Amino acid sequence: MSNPVTTAPSPDGSRTSALTVPRRQARSRSVLVLSVCSVVGGIAIWWILSLLNQATLPGPPAVIAKFVELIGNGTLLPDIGASLTRVLIGFAIGSGLAIPVGFLMGWYTSARAIMEPWTQFFRVIPPLAIIPLAIVLMGIGEVPKIFVITLAAFLVSVVATFQGVLNVDKTLINAGRVLGAKDFTIFRRIVVPASLPFIMVGLRQGLGAAWATLVAAELIAASVGIGYRMQQAQIYYDLPTIFVGLVTIGVLGLLMDRIILWADKKLTSWQERR
């Protein structure tokens, strides 16, 4: 006769198989191993391609050497600081505005009727196309750079938040009203939690849009920044410096995305995950 599978109480009072935690740990380890193998494999492919085409494609050793040189001569760290500041400010303002605007559009029909046409209108216009207008209206300082990044983050995040409110299960809202809950209570206790997964996805996409807009934003008379450094390297055909900029943006963007993903798991721990 086989032994029954033991169970343990979960935090919400239900009983969970004792095998669940080891299985999850094993799955996490396998995902980590696959991720590491993927990174190593990508670098190996890059290295092989650079060996086959040494005239135009710098390999990892050349890029690492250039990275050390830029750090040593005091060039890269100020560039990273300037670009990171612009992205963080633009992303914070854009997403900070997008969340309440998205909630208004999703919750109030009148607000949706007023704001949605303009949101969709500007959403199909690339933020890069706003750069000439931003220069004319705002000058060539930090304001137009941050404005373009803010616009890119806002337009992505607002749609995700708006869609999240629209996708809230109407049965839950109706049940709250039947039980006598006021609109504010329903909004706070039902709509906001149910919309969080969409909001967090919107934040991740908004962050990607902010970084994607950075290089073009630093076209606006910048004297420091990763995008500016890459543009200067393009003039002199300095491919290792361009690769240093690409890798730096990718690593910084990945780290910030992991932070948002960690916050997502904490805020939506109730959500069933695969």
Coordinates of C-alpha atoms in Angstrom, one line a residue:
M1 CA 0.0 0.0 0.0
S2 CA 1.5 3.3 -1.0
N3 CA 2.1 6.1 1.5
P4 CA -0.3 9.1 1.2
V5 CA 1.1 12.3 0.1
T6 CA 1.5 14.5 3.1
T7 CA 0.1 18.0 3.1
A8 CA 0.9 21.2 4.9
P9 CA -1.3 24.2 5.6
S10 CA -0.7 27.1 3.3
P11 CA -0.9 30.7 4.6
D12 CA -4.5 31.1 3.5
G13 CA -5.6 28.0 5.5
S14 CA -5.8 25.5 2.6
R15 CA -3.6 22.4 2.5
T16 CA -0.8 22.2 -0.1
S17 CA 1.1 19.1 -1.1
A18 CA 4.5 18.8 0.6
L19 CA 6.0 18.1 -2.8
T20 CA 4.9 21.5 -4.1
V21 CA 7.8 23.5 -2.6
P22 CA 10.6 21.1 -3.8
R23 CA 9.1 21.1 -7.3
R24 CA 9.0 24.8 -7.4
Q25 CA 12.6 25.0 -6.2
A26 CA 13.6 22.5 -8.8
R27 CA 11.8 24.5 -11.5
S28 CA 13.4 27.7 -10.4
R29 CA 16.9 26.1 -10.6
S30 CA 16.2 24.7 -14.0
V31 CA 15.0 28.2 -15.2
L32 CA 18.2 29.8 -13.8
V33 CA 20.4 27.2 -15.5
L34 CA 18.6 27.8 -18.8
S35 CA 19.0 31.6 -18.5
V36 CA 22.7 31.3 -17.8
C37 CA 23.2 28.9 -20.7
S38 CA 21.3 31.3 -22.9
V39 CA 23.5 34.2 -22.0
V40 CA 26.7 32.2 -22.4
G41 CA 25.5 30.8 -25.7
G42 CA 24.6 34.3 -27.0
I43 CA 28.0 35.6 -26.0
A44 CA 29.7 32.6 -27.7
I45 CA 27.8 33.2 -30.9
W46 CA 28.7 36.9 -30.8
W47 CA 32.4 35.9 -30.3
I48 CA 32.4 33.5 -33.2
L49 CA 30.7 36.0 -35.5
S50 CA 33.3 38.6 -34.6
L51 CA 36.1 36.2 -35.4
L52 CA 34.6 35.5 -38.8
N53 CA 34.2 39.2 -39.5
Q54 CA 36.9 41.0 -37.5
A55 CA 36.9 44.0 -39.8
T56 CA 33.5 45.3 -38.9
L57 CA 32.2 43.4 -35.8
P58 CA 34.2 43.9 -32.5
G59 CA 34.3 40.8 -30.2
P60 CA 33.7 40.6 -26.5
P61 CA 37.4 41.1 -25.6
A62 CA 37.5 44.4 -27.6
V63 CA 34.3 45.6 -26.0
I64 CA 35.5 44.8 -22.5
A65 CA 38.8 46.6 -23.2
K66 CA 36.9 49.6 -24.4
F67 CA 34.6 49.5 -21.3
V68 CA 37.7 49.4 -19.0
E69 CA 39.2 52.3 -20.9
L70 CA 36.0 54.4 -20.7
I71 CA 35.7 53.7 -17.0
G72 CA 39.4 54.5 -16.4
N73 CA 39.3 57.9 -18.2
G74 CA 36.2 59.0 -16.4
T75 CA 33.9 59.0 -19.4
L76 CA 31.4 56.2 -18.9
L77 CA 30.3 56.8 -15.3
P78 CA 29.1 60.4 -16.0
D79 CA 27.3 59.2 -19.1
I80 CA 25.6 56.5 -17.2
G81 CA 24.6 58.9 -14.4
A82 CA 23.1 61.4 -16.9
S83 CA 21.2 58.9 -18.9
L84 CA 19.9 57.0 -15.9
T85 CA 18.7 60.3 -14.4
R86 CA 16.8 61.2 -17.5
V87 CA 15.2 57.8 -17.8
L88 CA 14.2 57.6 -14.1
I89 CA 12.7 61.1 -14.1
G90 CA 10.9 60.6 -17.4
F91 CA 9.7 57.1 -16.5
A92 CA 8.5 58.3 -13.0
I93 CA 6.6 61.3 -14.4
G94 CA 5.1 59.3 -17.3
S95 CA 4.0 56.3 -15.4
G96 CA 2.9 58.5 -12.4
L97 CA 0.5 60.4 -14.7
A98 CA -0.5 57.3 -16.7
I99 CA -1.9 55.3 -13.8
P100 CA -4.5 57.9 -12.6
V101 CA -5.4 58.9 -16.2
G102 CA -5.9 55.2 -17.0
F103 CA -8.1 54.7 -14.0
L104 CA -10.2 57.7 -14.9
M105 CA -10.6 56.5 -18.5
G106 CA -11.6 53.0 -17.4
W107 CA -13.9 54.0 -14.6
Y108 CA -15.7 57.0 -15.9
T109 CA -17.3 56.9 -19.3
S110 CA -17.3 60.6 -19.8
A111 CA -13.5 60.8 -19.0
R112 CA -13.0 58.0 -21.5
A113 CA -14.9 59.8 -24.2
I114 CA -12.8 62.9 -23.7
M115 CA -9.3 61.4 -23.2
E116 CA -9.3 58.2 -25.3
P117 CA -9.3 59.9 -28.8
W118 CA -6.3 62.1 -27.8
T119 CA -4.5 59.2 -26.2
Q120 CA -4.9 57.0 -29.3
F121 CA -4.0 60.0 -31.5
F122 CA -0.7 60.6 -29.8
R123 CA 0.0 56.9 -29.3
V124 CA 0.4 56.3 -33.0
I125 CA 2.8 59.2 -33.4
P126 CA 6.4 58.1 -32.6
P127 CA 7.8 60.1 -29.6
L128 CA 10.9 60.7 -31.8
A129 CA 8.7 62.7 -34.2
I130 CA 8.0 65.1 -31.3
I131 CA 11.7 66.0 -31.0
P132 CA 11.7 68.9 -33.5
L133 CA 8.6 70.4 -31.8
A134 CA 10.1 69.9 -28.3
I135 CA 13.3 71.7 -29.4
V136 CA 11.3 74.7 -30.8
L137 CA 9.0 75.0 -27.8
M138 CA 11.3 74.0 -24.9
G139 CA 14.8 74.8 -26.0
I140 CA 17.8 72.5 -25.9
G141 CA 18.2 71.9 -22.2
E142 CA 17.2 68.9 -20.1
V143 CA 13.4 69.7 -20.3
P144 CA 12.8 68.5 -23.9
K145 CA 14.9 65.3 -23.3
I146 CA 12.9 64.4 -20.3
F147 CA 9.6 65.4 -22.0
V148 CA 10.2 63.0 -24.9
I149 CA 11.0 60.1 -22.5
T150 CA 8.0 61.0 -20.3
L151 CA 5.7 60.9 -23.3
A152 CA 6.9 57.5 -24.4
A153 CA 6.5 56.0 -21.0
F154 CA 3.1 57.6 -20.5
L155 CA 1.5 56.5 -23.8
V156 CA 2.4 52.9 -23.1
S157 CA 1.5 52.7 -19.5
V158 CA -1.8 54.5 -19.8
V159 CA -3.2 52.0 -22.3
A160 CA -2.3 49.1 -20.1
T161 CA -3.9 50.7 -17.0
F162 CA -7.0 51.6 -19.0
Q163 CA -7.3 48.1 -20.3
G164 CA -6.8 46.6 -16.8
V165 CA -9.8 48.6 -15.5
L166 CA -12.0 47.5 -18.4
N167 CA -11.1 43.9 -17.8
V168 CA -12.2 43.8 -14.2
D169 CA -14.8 41.1 -13.7
K170 CA -18.2 42.8 -13.7
T171 CA -19.5 40.1 -11.4
L172 CA -17.2 41.2 -8.7
I173 CA -18.3 44.9 -9.1
N174 CA -22.0 43.9 -9.1
A175 CA -21.5 41.7 -6.1
G176 CA -20.0 44.6 -4.2
R177 CA -22.9 46.9 -5.1
V178 CA -25.4 44.3 -4.0
L179 CA -23.6 44.1 -0.6
G180 CA -24.0 47.8 -0.2
A181 CA -20.4 49.0 -1.0
K182 CA -20.0 52.5 -2.3
D183 CA -18.2 53.3 -5.5
F184 CA -15.0 54.4 -3.7
T185 CA -14.9 51.1 -1.8
I186 CA -15.5 49.1 -4.9
F187 CA -12.8 51.0 -6.7
R188 CA -10.3 50.6 -3.8
R189 CA -11.1 47.0 -2.9
I190 CA -11.9 45.5 -6.2
V191 CA -10.9 47.5 -9.2
V192 CA -7.4 48.6 -8.1
P193 CA -6.3 45.1 -7.0
A194 CA -7.7 43.4 -10.1
S195 CA -6.0 46.0 -12.4
L196 CA -2.6 45.6 -10.8
P197 CA -1.3 42.9 -13.1
F198 CA -2.1 45.1 -16.1
I199 CA -0.5 48.1 -14.5
M200 CA 2.7 46.3 -13.7
V201 CA 2.9 45.0 -17.3
G202 CA 2.3 48.6 -18.5
L203 CA 5.2 49.8 -16.2
R204 CA 7.5 47.2 -17.7
Q205 CA 6.6 48.3 -21.2
G206 CA 6.8 51.9 -20.3
L207 CA 10.3 51.4 -18.9
G208 CA 11.3 49.7 -22.2
A209 CA 9.9 52.7 -24.1
A210 CA 11.8 55.1 -21.9
W211 CA 15.1 53.4 -22.6
A212 CA 14.3 53.0 -26.3
T213 CA 13.6 56.8 -26.6
L214 CA 16.8 57.7 -24.6
V215 CA 19.3 57.7 -27.5
A216 CA 17.1 59.8 -29.7
A217 CA 16.3 62.2 -26.8
E218 CA 20.0 62.7 -26.3
L219 CA 20.2 64.0 -29.8
I220 CA 18.8 67.3 -28.4
A221 CA 22.1 69.1 -27.9
A222 CA 23.4 66.7 -25.2
S223 CA 27.0 66.9 -24.0
V224 CA 26.9 63.8 -21.8
G225 CA 25.0 60.6 -21.8
I226 CA 25.2 57.1 -23.2
G227 CA 23.2 58.0 -26.4
Y228 CA 25.4 61.1 -26.9
R229 CA 28.5 58.9 -26.5
M230 CA 27.2 56.4 -29.1
Q231 CA 26.5 59.2 -31.6
Q232 CA 30.0 60.6 -31.2
A233 CA 31.4 57.1 -31.7
Q234 CA 29.3 56.7 -34.9
I235 CA 31.1 59.8 -36.4
Y236 CA 34.5 58.2 -35.8
Y237 CA 33.4 54.7 -36.6
D238 CA 34.3 53.6 -33.1
L239 CA 32.3 50.3 -33.0
P240 CA 33.6 49.1 -29.6
T241 CA 32.2 52.3 -27.9
I242 CA 28.9 51.8 -29.6
F243 CA 28.8 48.2 -28.3
V244 CA 29.7 49.4 -24.8
G245 CA 26.7 51.8 -25.0
L246 CA 24.4 49.0 -26.2
V247 CA 25.4 46.6 -23.6
T248 CA 25.3 49.2 -20.8
I249 CA 21.7 50.2 -21.8
G250 CA 20.7 46.6 -22.0
V251 CA 22.1 45.7 -18.6
L252 CA 20.7 48.8 -16.9
G253 CA 17.3 48.2 -18.5
L254 CA 17.3 44.5 -17.5
L255 CA 18.2 45.3 -13.9
M256 CA 15.3 47.9 -13.7
D257 CA 12.9 45.5 -15.3
R258 CA 13.9 42.8 -12.7
I259 CA 13.1 45.3 -9.9
I260 CA 9.6 46.0 -11.4
L261 CA 9.1 42.2 -11.8
W262 CA 10.0 41.7 -8.2
A263 CA 7.5 44.4 -7.1
D264 CA 4.9 42.7 -9.4
K265 CA 5.3 39.4 -7.6
K266 CA 5.0 41.0 -4.2
L267 CA 1.9 43.1 -5.1
T268 CA 0.1 40.4 -7.1
S269 CA 1.0 37.4 -5.0
W270 CA -2.6 36.4 -4.9
Q271 CA -2.6 35.8 -8.7
E272 CA -2.2 32.3 -9.9
R273 CA 1.0 31.8 -11.8
R274 CA 2.3 29.1 -14.1

